[in-house]
Amino acid sequence: MNNSPLLSFYRDRFNSGYDLYDYFLSDISSDAASIGVDWAKIADRITWQNGAAGKVNATGKHLLKGFKNSVGIYASMEHKDGITYPLITLKNKGGAGDSVVINGFMMLVELYRDEKDNHFASAEVDTWKAKKAEREKDRARKQEAARAEQEREEARKAAHVQKELSQHRQLPVAGSFVYAAKKKIEDILNIVDARSGSDKHGNFISLLLQNVDGQAVGVQRIYDRHITKQDGSTTNKDFTWGMAKDGAHLVIGNLNTAELVYVVEGFATGASIFKAWQSIHRNVAVIVAIDAGNKLKVIADYKRTRPHLDLVDAADNDLWKCKQGKGNKGMLIAFELLGTYDGIKSVAPSFDKVDPAYQPTDWNDLHIHAGLREVLKQLKSKAATVKLDGDLFENALTKLAYISHEKAEISKMAKAAANAGMAMFPKYTPRDVINMIRLSLEHAKGRYDLTGVKRHIEKTWRAKVRSAQAPRSFSSRITDKKVRPEHITYTHYNQTRIDAKVRDHIQSLNGFVVVRAGKGSGKTKELITPGMWAMDKTAFFAHRVSLIGGAEATINKNKPQLTDNAGNLIPDTRSPVLNYQDDMINVMAQYATKLACCINSCLKGKFNPILNDLDALFVDEACQTLRHITCGGAIAYPVAVFNRLIDMMVNTKNQVLLADADANDTLVEFCELALHKRNAKRAEQGLPPEQIHVVELDSDSSYINVKYADSDSVFQKALDDLAAGQRVLVATDSSNEAENLFARMKELHPNKKGLLINATEKVTSKEAEAFCDKPDVEQLKYDYLIYSPAISSGVSLETKHFTRHYGLFRGVVAPSDALQMMHRDRNARDFIIGLATMHNKREESVINMWLGLLLANDNQLNINLNKDTGLIEVSTDDQQFDRFRIELSTQENAAKNDFASNLICIMCDEGYKVSRLDVSDLDIEKGKSEKEAARELVKAQEMARHLDQTTPDKPEYDDLKNKQTISVEEKARLNRYDIENQLQMEVNEDSVNFLRQGGIRKANNFELLQAKPSDLRQLDDTEKSYGVQPTDRHYFLKRQRVLRDFFEITGLNLKTGEGYVTPEKLQEAMDHITSGDNIHFFNNWAKLGGYIDPVSRKKSLKGFMDGLLAVLGLKVEKVQLGRKNAESDSRLRYGIKSDSWALMSGIHTRRQQASVTALKVELLGGEVIHVSPVNYIHNVKNEDQPETKQDKASRWVSLLKSSLNGLRIPLEYAKNLFNGGQWEAVLDGVDKGDVSISGLADKINKNFLSDYGHLYGKS
């Protein structure tokens, strides 16, 4: 059956038992419901272990209404004929002991038959289907009977509610009542709808209850004595039978005019708070939610219908019950509200002035025993405010002090605390979490068992590690032969280094080879180098310039010697590996047979002779290279480079090897894209198809010690170590952090020598360039060296020099890149890492990014997207680039979003000895102080640099822009030009700061806001007509629509910025902009104000407005009215600060006058590179370095060129030979007859043979 249609169907559609389970979840839930199990409530407890180990009991809340008997559930993943499927058995423990069996294999067969219309003869399947149909009929009968009974019950309830409401209205108004007198709240009876009456239980007051819409829903009766209810419980309160109690409440006062609105549990509590404020003539209202549990529902209703009504939770403080082990429910609800809603406030009474004998619990008790003045005093006091001002885990531990001693409650809350603690990793380790939970439960010692919580923590830890490693490892699709596709092979070696056995195996493979081998495995020296020399025409690619020089040197240095059959050395005429940045590259390229090149330059036409005829292709750091192409933003023509790489992979004759320590499924999928085309070509040639060969080696980091802490204290420790005489090496993913630390070290230690390598935006120094060329030699000059991602890979220090190794990371790069940055010094064994957070969420969902892109393109893209299954099919080759860009972007985003956790999880999983660095609060504060001093120092230096430089003219500006690297002074000159021209501002401190804060981008966005929609539509059409990829388009019109919709809905004046916005209007604008799939366009393609979680869709209104207007250079002001009015539940109003509007409007006007605009499509003068399988357009404007300029046309140059062509010597070689002005003198000599063309050609030929003849077999 291994090759059966059913197995193929399973692999194509699911390929996993869990995916099969997810697909049939609705059916499984329905079958479980037939025996009374609410599957949604029990599913997360299923472990899928075989036998008793995986048994779960469904009881109580896990059962549907009307079912009382517990149900035993046995669920496992079974295997049959290569198919993994769920098998679930549910057994009723009561009554007749009914059972239900859910067989995922049979469900798969039925689906296969239905979809494929093939006959799959199986009596077992037919029997299963018959029983299923019978169960469905029985379930339908039961459901219909239950539905009819429920309708009758609802009718009886509704009739009874109407009867009681009618009786309430007929009762006399309550002027007094013993309960009210006892509670000192008699005068409140005149303010609410309170009636007096009596029945068989005694005298009562009847309080009319309403829902959030103001509709009467029933009554609450408060008796003058305790009554016994039908269930045997005693109370002095009762409610209308059949009423919708959820959300029912009464209101004391007027919500529409109140300055303060409180929410309380009981009527007496609310009355005391109302009276307290009434005593000083303050207009308040109180919502009485009847009881503690209903308070949550009432507040939820008001937050939904009147979200801008400011509510204050007046909590009960059940401290006496808490001391008795019953828990403090009032405080727990306060904590829940604070954790759920932004801006809500909670206050709780203190009973220091009440005799403990009274055991007070609420504000009314305080009123009775301490007086109304004390109630008012506490309500106005900050001391009464309930606070949850710790981190997520600290807040969860705080709650544990207030829970009851019931085992179920302890287990539930301890597990919630465990989740919070693990979410804070690495601040808290798994051991920290369980120990701190145990300490917080000291008050309930002996009443709990944390074994289940400990298992939960261990399970969560394993899940975190799997998640962290997923983007840098292979899934079971690659490693498991049961599910591995036939076109993929997988070999795993239980060793960490590449030896002859591994090398020989890899070299024996044709087609695509993906190698995953970690640091120090010898990828370059032991695998790539022999491969480059094993065949004639070979090329090496990587994504960073710094990788190329080192690789070229290693490959050439380790060139294997040639021998004859007898083992004797023979002359070697093979050309060396040519570095694409060689000074003579234009001369040498046409003769080279081996090339080391940055992937950016694969489009250059001069490399076509070798790249169009490769025997073998090698790509190092292949995953990073693919990310660099699709997501890096540094390549002028990423789509062309993407397609060029695929083309080289398709046409390379023998082997294409892609190596990376973080090779993963996405890299294999990229190979599959190329393999499809390669095998199609082979089929045309009558050749058999090839496979993708995946080879994986182990990784061992057990010899490395890592201590981690916060970035502030580690910043300080690096300074301390340098002061103590240590030689310090610091890797950081933040360019600003690198600058700040370097400046501070230089200021504090002027006699020590340091180096900063921080090549952002081409800015570097000669010292940095020298270091990158010869790092092992240059490092010896320095006491401290700080580097940013400019050398995340490619630069290695082999000689031991630095004695302290630090890392300062915040998630600018992915964890895998941070690890590479750490290991530049091959001798380092001990690291101290400081971790910080970026605080900006990035999109992790591939589906969400595609949904936003589809919306941006009016659903006109050639993709098939299924929201339910998550299946995305790209139906045309021209969007494969977008597919990989989105896939890789989301992978990297997920890794960065939880950077610190992912980094430490990866290190723990790979054997690093990881522990937390012991730091004090003083260390942290000292670090913060040093960081602030460093920031101010760098800011002052940068400002002085900008003010001291001169502004270049246009030719100078262009020259600076075209330089490969520039100094910080030259960068300051470029910035001055941009301030004066792009921003049309004078250069001063304000304009320099504005530029640093993204001033040009803000001016561009403000221009977008004010532009004519017709002009933007034309720009969008231009991008489409030129074939700009969907992920590269600007979506000018749709982005403007977001901005203008905001102004139109809020009522802000588009031309003047005037006006004020109510919270309701602001909410309406945010809801409109983020409604439906609009949120995915806003988050991923609009780039207009940050990220909003697409599930909760929650963001503070001011935060949303701040973010959206900040991209326009505008600032928000918040004002508060003296009192509420009819247009809003809130006194708050929001507007645009007039000075910020004046600034941006002025810039916009001056730019218009100077014809400066960002609303244009950059298409390189109208040219678009169209990638062809053989010939590639060579465009000088997109070179990594300037090409040789064309010489002036003359008859002598033409004659000389003809002579040199016969000798196969490029004219460029001649010009370089006679440099420094000699070239013009030589031509002058020819023109005067002093120099002959033939003599000149002979001289050039002799020099060429002397320089390069030995490389090409010429003599």
Coordinates of N, CA and C in Angstrom, one line a residue, residues 946-1100:
H946 N 27.8 67.8 12.0 CA 26.9 68.4 11.0 C 27.0 69.9 10.9
L947 N 27.2 70.5 12.0 CA 27.2 72.0 12.0 C 28.6 72.5 11.5
D948 N 29.7 71.7 11.7 CA 31.0 72.1 11.2 C 31.3 71.9 9.8
Q949 N 30.6 70.9 9.2 CA 30.8 70.6 7.8 C 30.2 71.6 6.8
T950 N 30.6 71.5 5.6 CA 30.0 72.4 4.5 C 29.0 71.5 3.7
T951 N 28.0 72.2 3.1 CA 27.1 71.4 2.2 C 27.6 71.3 0.8
P952 N 27.7 70.1 0.3 CA 28.2 69.9 -1.0 C 27.3 70.4 -2.1
D953 N 27.8 70.7 -3.3 CA 26.9 71.1 -4.4 C 26.5 69.8 -5.0
K954 N 25.7 69.8 -6.1 CA 25.1 68.7 -6.7 C 26.1 67.7 -7.2
P955 N 27.1 68.1 -8.0 CA 28.1 67.2 -8.4 C 28.9 66.5 -7.3
E956 N 29.2 67.3 -6.3 CA 29.9 66.7 -5.1 C 29.0 65.7 -4.4
Y957 N 27.7 66.0 -4.3 CA 26.7 65.1 -3.7 C 26.7 63.8 -4.4
D958 N 26.6 63.9 -5.7 CA 26.5 62.7 -6.6 C 27.7 61.8 -6.4
D959 N 28.9 62.5 -6.4 CA 30.1 61.7 -6.2 C 30.2 61.0 -4.8
L960 N 29.7 61.7 -3.8 CA 29.7 61.1 -2.5 C 28.7 59.9 -2.5
K961 N 27.5 60.1 -3.1 CA 26.5 59.0 -3.1 C 27.1 57.8 -3.9
N962 N 27.9 58.0 -4.9 CA 28.4 56.9 -5.7 C 29.6 56.2 -5.1
K963 N 30.2 56.7 -4.0 CA 31.4 56.1 -3.4 C 30.9 54.8 -2.7
Q964 N 31.8 53.8 -2.8 CA 31.6 52.6 -2.1 C 31.4 52.7 -0.6
T965 N 32.3 53.5 0.0 CA 32.3 53.7 1.4 C 32.6 55.2 1.7
I966 N 32.1 55.7 2.8 CA 32.3 57.2 3.1 C 32.6 57.3 4.6
S967 N 33.2 58.4 4.9 CA 33.5 58.7 6.3 C 32.3 59.3 7.0
V968 N 32.4 59.4 8.3 CA 31.3 60.0 9.1 C 31.2 61.5 8.7
E969 N 32.3 62.1 8.4 CA 32.2 63.5 8.0 C 31.5 63.7 6.6
E970 N 31.8 62.7 5.7 CA 31.2 62.8 4.4 C 29.7 62.5 4.5
K971 N 29.3 61.6 5.5 CA 27.9 61.3 5.7 C 27.2 62.6 6.2
A972 N 27.9 63.3 7.1 CA 27.3 64.6 7.6 C 27.1 65.5 6.5
R973 N 28.0 65.6 5.5 CA 27.8 66.5 4.3 C 26.6 66.1 3.5
L974 N 26.4 64.8 3.3 CA 25.3 64.3 2.6 C 24.0 64.7 3.3
N975 N 24.0 64.5 4.6 CA 22.8 64.9 5.4 C 22.5 66.4 5.3
R976 N 23.5 67.2 5.3 CA 23.3 68.6 5.1 C 22.6 68.9 3.8
Y977 N 23.1 68.2 2.8 CA 22.5 68.4 1.4 C 21.0 68.0 1.5
D978 N 20.7 66.9 2.1 CA 19.3 66.5 2.2 C 18.4 67.4 3.0
I979 N 19.0 68.0 4.1 CA 18.2 69.0 4.9 C 17.9 70.2 4.0
E980 N 18.9 70.7 3.3 CA 18.6 71.9 2.5 C 17.8 71.7 1.2
N981 N 17.9 70.5 0.7 CA 17.2 70.2 -0.6 C 16.0 69.3 -0.4
Q982 N 16.1 68.2 0.2 CA 14.9 67.3 0.4 C 13.9 67.9 1.4
L983 N 14.4 68.5 2.4 CA 13.5 69.1 3.4 C 13.3 70.6 3.3
Q984 N 14.2 71.2 2.5 CA 14.0 72.7 2.3 C 14.1 73.4 3.6
M985 N 15.1 73.0 4.4 CA 15.2 73.7 5.7 C 16.7 74.2 5.9
E986 N 16.8 75.1 6.8 CA 18.2 75.5 7.1 C 18.8 74.5 8.0
V987 N 20.2 74.4 7.9 CA 20.9 73.4 8.8 C 21.1 74.0 10.1
N988 N 20.4 73.5 11.1 CA 20.6 73.9 12.5 C 20.3 72.7 13.4
E989 N 20.4 72.9 14.7 CA 20.1 71.7 15.6 C 18.8 71.1 15.4
D990 N 17.8 72.0 15.2 CA 16.4 71.4 15.0 C 16.3 70.6 13.8
S991 N 16.8 71.1 12.7 CA 16.7 70.4 11.4 C 17.5 69.1 11.4
V992 N 18.7 69.1 12.0 CA 19.5 67.9 12.1 C 18.7 66.8 12.9
N993 N 18.1 67.2 14.1 CA 17.4 66.3 14.9 C 16.1 65.8 14.1
F994 N 15.5 66.7 13.3 CA 14.3 66.3 12.6 C 14.7 65.2 11.5
L995 N 15.9 65.4 10.9 CA 16.4 64.5 9.9 C 16.6 63.1 10.5
R996 N 17.3 63.1 11.7 CA 17.6 61.9 12.4 C 16.4 61.2 12.8
Q997 N 15.3 61.8 13.0 CA 14.1 61.2 13.5 C 13.2 60.8 12.3
G998 N 13.8 60.7 11.1 CA 13.0 60.2 9.9 C 12.3 61.4 9.2
G999 N 12.9 62.5 9.2 CA 12.3 63.7 8.7 C 11.9 63.6 7.2
I1000 N 12.7 63.0 6.4 CA 12.4 62.9 4.9 C 11.2 62.0 4.7
R1001 N 11.2 60.8 5.5 CA 10.1 59.9 5.3 C 8.8 60.6 5.8
K1002 N 8.8 61.4 6.8 CA 7.6 62.1 7.3 C 7.2 63.2 6.2
A1003 N 8.1 63.9 5.6 CA 7.8 64.8 4.6 C 7.2 64.1 3.4
N1004 N 7.7 63.0 3.1 CA 7.1 62.2 1.9 C 5.7 61.8 2.2
N1005 N 5.5 61.3 3.4 CA 4.1 60.9 3.8 C 3.1 62.0 3.9
F1006 N 3.6 63.2 4.3 CA 2.7 64.4 4.3 C 2.4 64.8 2.9
E1007 N 3.3 64.6 2.0 CA 3.1 64.9 0.6 C 2.0 63.9 0.0
L1008 N 2.2 62.7 0.5 CA 1.2 61.6 0.0 C -0.2 62.0 0.5
L1009 N -0.4 62.5 1.7 CA -1.7 62.9 2.2 C -2.3 64.0 1.4
Q1010 N -1.5 64.9 1.0 CA -2.0 66.1 0.3 C -2.1 66.0 -1.3
A1011 N -1.6 64.8 -1.8 CA -1.5 64.6 -3.2 C -2.9 64.5 -3.9
K1012 N -3.0 64.7 -5.2 CA -4.2 64.4 -5.9 C -4.3 62.9 -6.1
P1013 N -5.5 62.3 -5.8 CA -5.7 60.9 -6.0 C -5.4 60.4 -7.4
S1014 N -5.8 61.2 -8.4 CA -5.6 60.9 -9.8 C -4.1 60.7 -10.1
D1015 N -3.2 61.5 -9.5 CA -1.8 61.4 -9.7 C -1.3 60.1 -9.1
L1016 N -1.8 59.7 -7.9 CA -1.4 58.5 -7.2 C -1.8 57.3 -8.0
R1017 N -3.0 57.3 -8.5 CA -3.5 56.2 -9.3 C -2.6 56.0 -10.5
Q1018 N -2.1 57.0 -11.1 CA -1.2 56.9 -12.3 C 0.1 56.3 -11.9
L1019 N 0.6 56.7 -10.7 CA 1.8 56.0 -10.2 C 1.6 54.5 -10.0
D1020 N 0.5 54.2 -9.4 CA 0.2 52.7 -9.1 C 0.2 52.0 -10.4
D1021 N -0.5 52.6 -11.4 CA -0.6 51.9 -12.7 C 0.8 51.8 -13.4
T1022 N 1.6 52.8 -13.2 CA 3.0 52.7 -13.8 C 3.7 51.5 -13.2
E1023 N 3.7 51.4 -11.9 CA 4.4 50.3 -11.2 C 3.9 48.9 -11.8
K1024 N 2.6 48.8 -11.9 CA 2.0 47.5 -12.5 C 2.5 47.3 -13.9
S1025 N 2.4 48.4 -14.7 CA 2.8 48.2 -16.1 C 4.3 47.8 -16.3
Y1026 N 5.1 48.3 -15.4 CA 6.5 47.9 -15.5 C 6.9 46.6 -14.8
G1027 N 5.8 45.9 -14.3 CA 6.1 44.6 -13.7 C 6.7 44.6 -12.4
V1028 N 6.6 45.7 -11.6 CA 7.1 45.7 -10.2 C 6.4 44.7 -9.4
Q1029 N 7.1 43.8 -8.7 CA 6.6 42.7 -7.9 C 5.6 43.3 -6.9
P1030 N 4.5 42.6 -6.6 CA 3.5 43.1 -5.6 C 4.1 43.4 -4.3
T1031 N 5.1 42.7 -3.8 CA 5.7 43.0 -2.5 C 6.6 44.2 -2.6
D1032 N 6.9 44.7 -3.8 CA 7.8 45.9 -3.9 C 7.0 47.1 -4.2
R1033 N 5.7 47.0 -4.5 CA 4.9 48.2 -4.9 C 4.6 49.1 -3.7
H1034 N 4.4 50.4 -4.0 CA 4.1 51.4 -3.0 C 2.7 51.5 -2.6
Y1035 N 1.8 51.2 -3.4 CA 0.3 51.3 -3.1 C 0.0 52.7 -2.7
F1036 N 0.4 53.7 -3.5 CA 0.2 55.1 -3.2 C -1.2 55.4 -2.8
L1037 N -2.1 55.0 -3.7 CA -3.5 55.5 -3.5 C -4.2 54.8 -2.3
K1038 N -3.9 53.6 -2.1 CA -4.5 52.9 -0.9 C -3.9 53.4 0.4
R1039 N -2.7 53.7 0.4 CA -2.1 54.3 1.6 C -2.6 55.7 1.8
Q1040 N -2.8 56.5 0.8 CA -3.4 57.8 1.0 C -4.9 57.6 1.5
R1041 N -5.6 56.6 1.0 CA -6.9 56.4 1.5 C -7.0 56.1 3.0
V1042 N -6.1 55.4 3.5 CA -6.0 55.1 4.9 C -5.9 56.5 5.7
L1043 N -5.0 57.3 5.2 CA -4.8 58.6 5.9 C -6.0 59.5 5.8
R1044 N -6.5 59.6 4.6 CA -7.7 60.5 4.4 C -8.9 60.0 5.1
D1045 N -9.1 58.7 5.1 CA -10.3 58.1 5.8 C -10.2 58.5 7.3
F1046 N -9.0 58.5 7.9 CA -8.8 58.9 9.2 C -9.2 60.4 9.4
F1047 N -8.8 61.3 8.6 CA -9.1 62.7 8.7 C -10.6 62.9 8.5
E1048 N -11.2 62.2 7.5 CA -12.7 62.4 7.2 C -13.5 61.9 8.4
I1049 N -13.2 60.7 8.9 CA -14.1 60.1 10.0 C -13.9 61.0 11.3
T1050 N -12.7 61.4 11.6 CA -12.5 62.1 12.8 C -12.9 63.6 12.7
G1051 N -13.0 64.1 11.5 CA -13.4 65.5 11.3 C -12.3 66.4 11.4
L1052 N -11.0 65.9 11.4 CA -9.9 66.8 11.4 C -9.8 67.5 10.0
N1053 N -9.4 68.8 10.0 CA -9.3 69.5 8.7 C -8.1 69.1 8.0
L1054 N -8.3 68.6 6.7 CA -7.2 68.0 5.9 C -6.2 69.1 5.5
K1055 N -6.7 70.4 5.4 CA -5.8 71.5 4.9 C -5.2 72.3 6.0
T1056 N -5.8 72.3 7.2 CA -5.3 73.1 8.3 C -4.9 72.3 9.5
G1057 N -5.4 71.1 9.6 CA -5.1 70.2 10.8 C -5.9 70.6 12.0
E1058 N -6.9 71.5 11.8 CA -7.6 72.0 13.0 C -8.8 71.0 13.3
G1059 N -9.2 71.1 14.6 CA -10.3 70.3 15.0 C -9.9 69.4 16.2
Y1060 N -11.0 68.9 16.9 CA -10.8 68.0 18.1 C -11.7 66.8 17.9
V1061 N -11.2 65.7 18.3 CA -11.8 64.4 18.1 C -12.3 63.8 19.4
T1062 N -13.5 63.3 19.4 CA -14.0 62.6 20.6 C -13.4 61.1 20.5
P1063 N -13.3 60.5 21.7 CA -12.9 59.1 21.7 C -13.8 58.2 20.8
E1064 N -15.1 58.5 20.8 CA -16.0 57.7 19.9 C -15.6 57.8 18.5
K1065 N -15.3 59.0 18.0 CA -15.0 59.2 16.6 C -13.6 58.5 16.3
L1066 N -12.7 58.7 17.3 CA -11.4 58.0 17.1 C -11.5 56.5 17.0
Q1067 N -12.4 56.0 17.8 CA -12.7 54.5 17.8 C -13.3 54.1 16.5
E1068 N -14.2 54.9 16.0 CA -14.8 54.7 14.7 C -13.8 54.6 13.6
A1069 N -12.8 55.6 13.6 CA -11.8 55.7 12.6 C -10.9 54.4 12.7
M1070 N -10.5 54.1 13.9 CA -9.6 52.9 14.0 C -10.3 51.6 13.6
D1071 N -11.6 51.5 14.0 CA -12.3 50.3 13.6 C -12.5 50.2 12.0
H1072 N -12.7 51.3 11.4 CA -12.8 51.4 10.0 C -11.5 50.9 9.3
I1073 N -10.4 51.5 9.7 CA -9.1 51.3 9.1 C -8.6 49.8 9.3
T1074 N -9.1 49.2 10.4 CA -8.6 47.9 10.7 C -9.7 46.8 10.6
S1075 N -10.8 47.1 10.0 CA -11.9 46.2 9.9 C -11.5 45.1 8.9
G1076 N -12.0 43.9 9.2 CA -11.8 42.7 8.3 C -10.4 42.5 7.9
D1077 N -10.1 42.3 6.6 CA -8.7 42.1 6.1 C -8.0 43.4 6.0
N1078 N -8.7 44.5 6.2 CA -8.0 45.8 6.1 C -6.8 45.9 7.1
I1079 N -7.0 45.1 8.2 CA -6.0 45.2 9.3 C -4.7 44.6 8.7
H1080 N -4.8 43.6 7.8 CA -3.6 43.0 7.3 C -2.8 43.9 6.3
F1081 N -3.6 44.7 5.6 CA -3.0 45.7 4.7 C -2.3 46.8 5.6
F1082 N -3.0 47.2 6.6 CA -2.5 48.2 7.5 C -1.2 47.8 8.2
N1083 N -1.2 46.5 8.7 CA -0.1 46.0 9.4 C 1.2 45.8 8.6
N1084 N 0.9 45.3 7.3 CA 2.0 44.8 6.6 C 2.5 45.5 5.3
W1085 N 1.6 46.3 4.8 CA 1.9 47.0 3.5 C 1.7 48.5 3.5
A1086 N 0.8 49.0 4.4 CA 0.6 50.5 4.5 C 1.7 51.2 5.1
K1087 N 2.4 50.6 6.1 CA 3.5 51.2 6.8 C 3.1 52.6 7.3
L1088 N 2.0 52.6 8.0 CA 1.5 53.9 8.5 C 1.1 53.9 10.0
G1089 N 2.0 53.4 10.8 CA 1.7 53.6 12.2 C 1.7 52.3 13.0
G1090 N 2.7 51.4 12.8 CA 2.8 50.3 13.7 C 2.0 49.1 13.4
Y1091 N 1.9 48.2 14.4 CA 1.2 46.9 14.3 C 0.1 46.8 15.3
I1092 N -1.0 46.3 14.8 CA -2.1 46.0 15.7 C -2.4 44.5 15.7
D1093 N -2.5 43.9 16.9 CA -2.7 42.4 16.9 C -4.0 42.1 16.2
P1094 N -4.0 41.2 15.1 CA -5.1 41.0 14.3 C -6.2 40.1 15.0
V1095 N -5.8 39.5 16.1 CA -6.8 38.7 16.9 C -7.6 39.6 17.8
S1096 N -6.9 40.2 18.8 CA -7.6 41.1 19.7 C -8.0 42.4 19.1
R1097 N -7.2 42.9 18.1 CA -7.5 44.2 17.5 C -7.5 45.3 18.5
K1098 N -6.8 45.2 19.6 CA -6.7 46.1 20.6 C -5.5 47.0 20.5
K1099 N -5.8 48.3 20.7 CA -4.7 49.3 20.8 C -5.3 50.5 21.4
S1100 N -4.5 51.2 22.2 CA -5.1 52.4 22.9 C -5.4 53.4 21.8

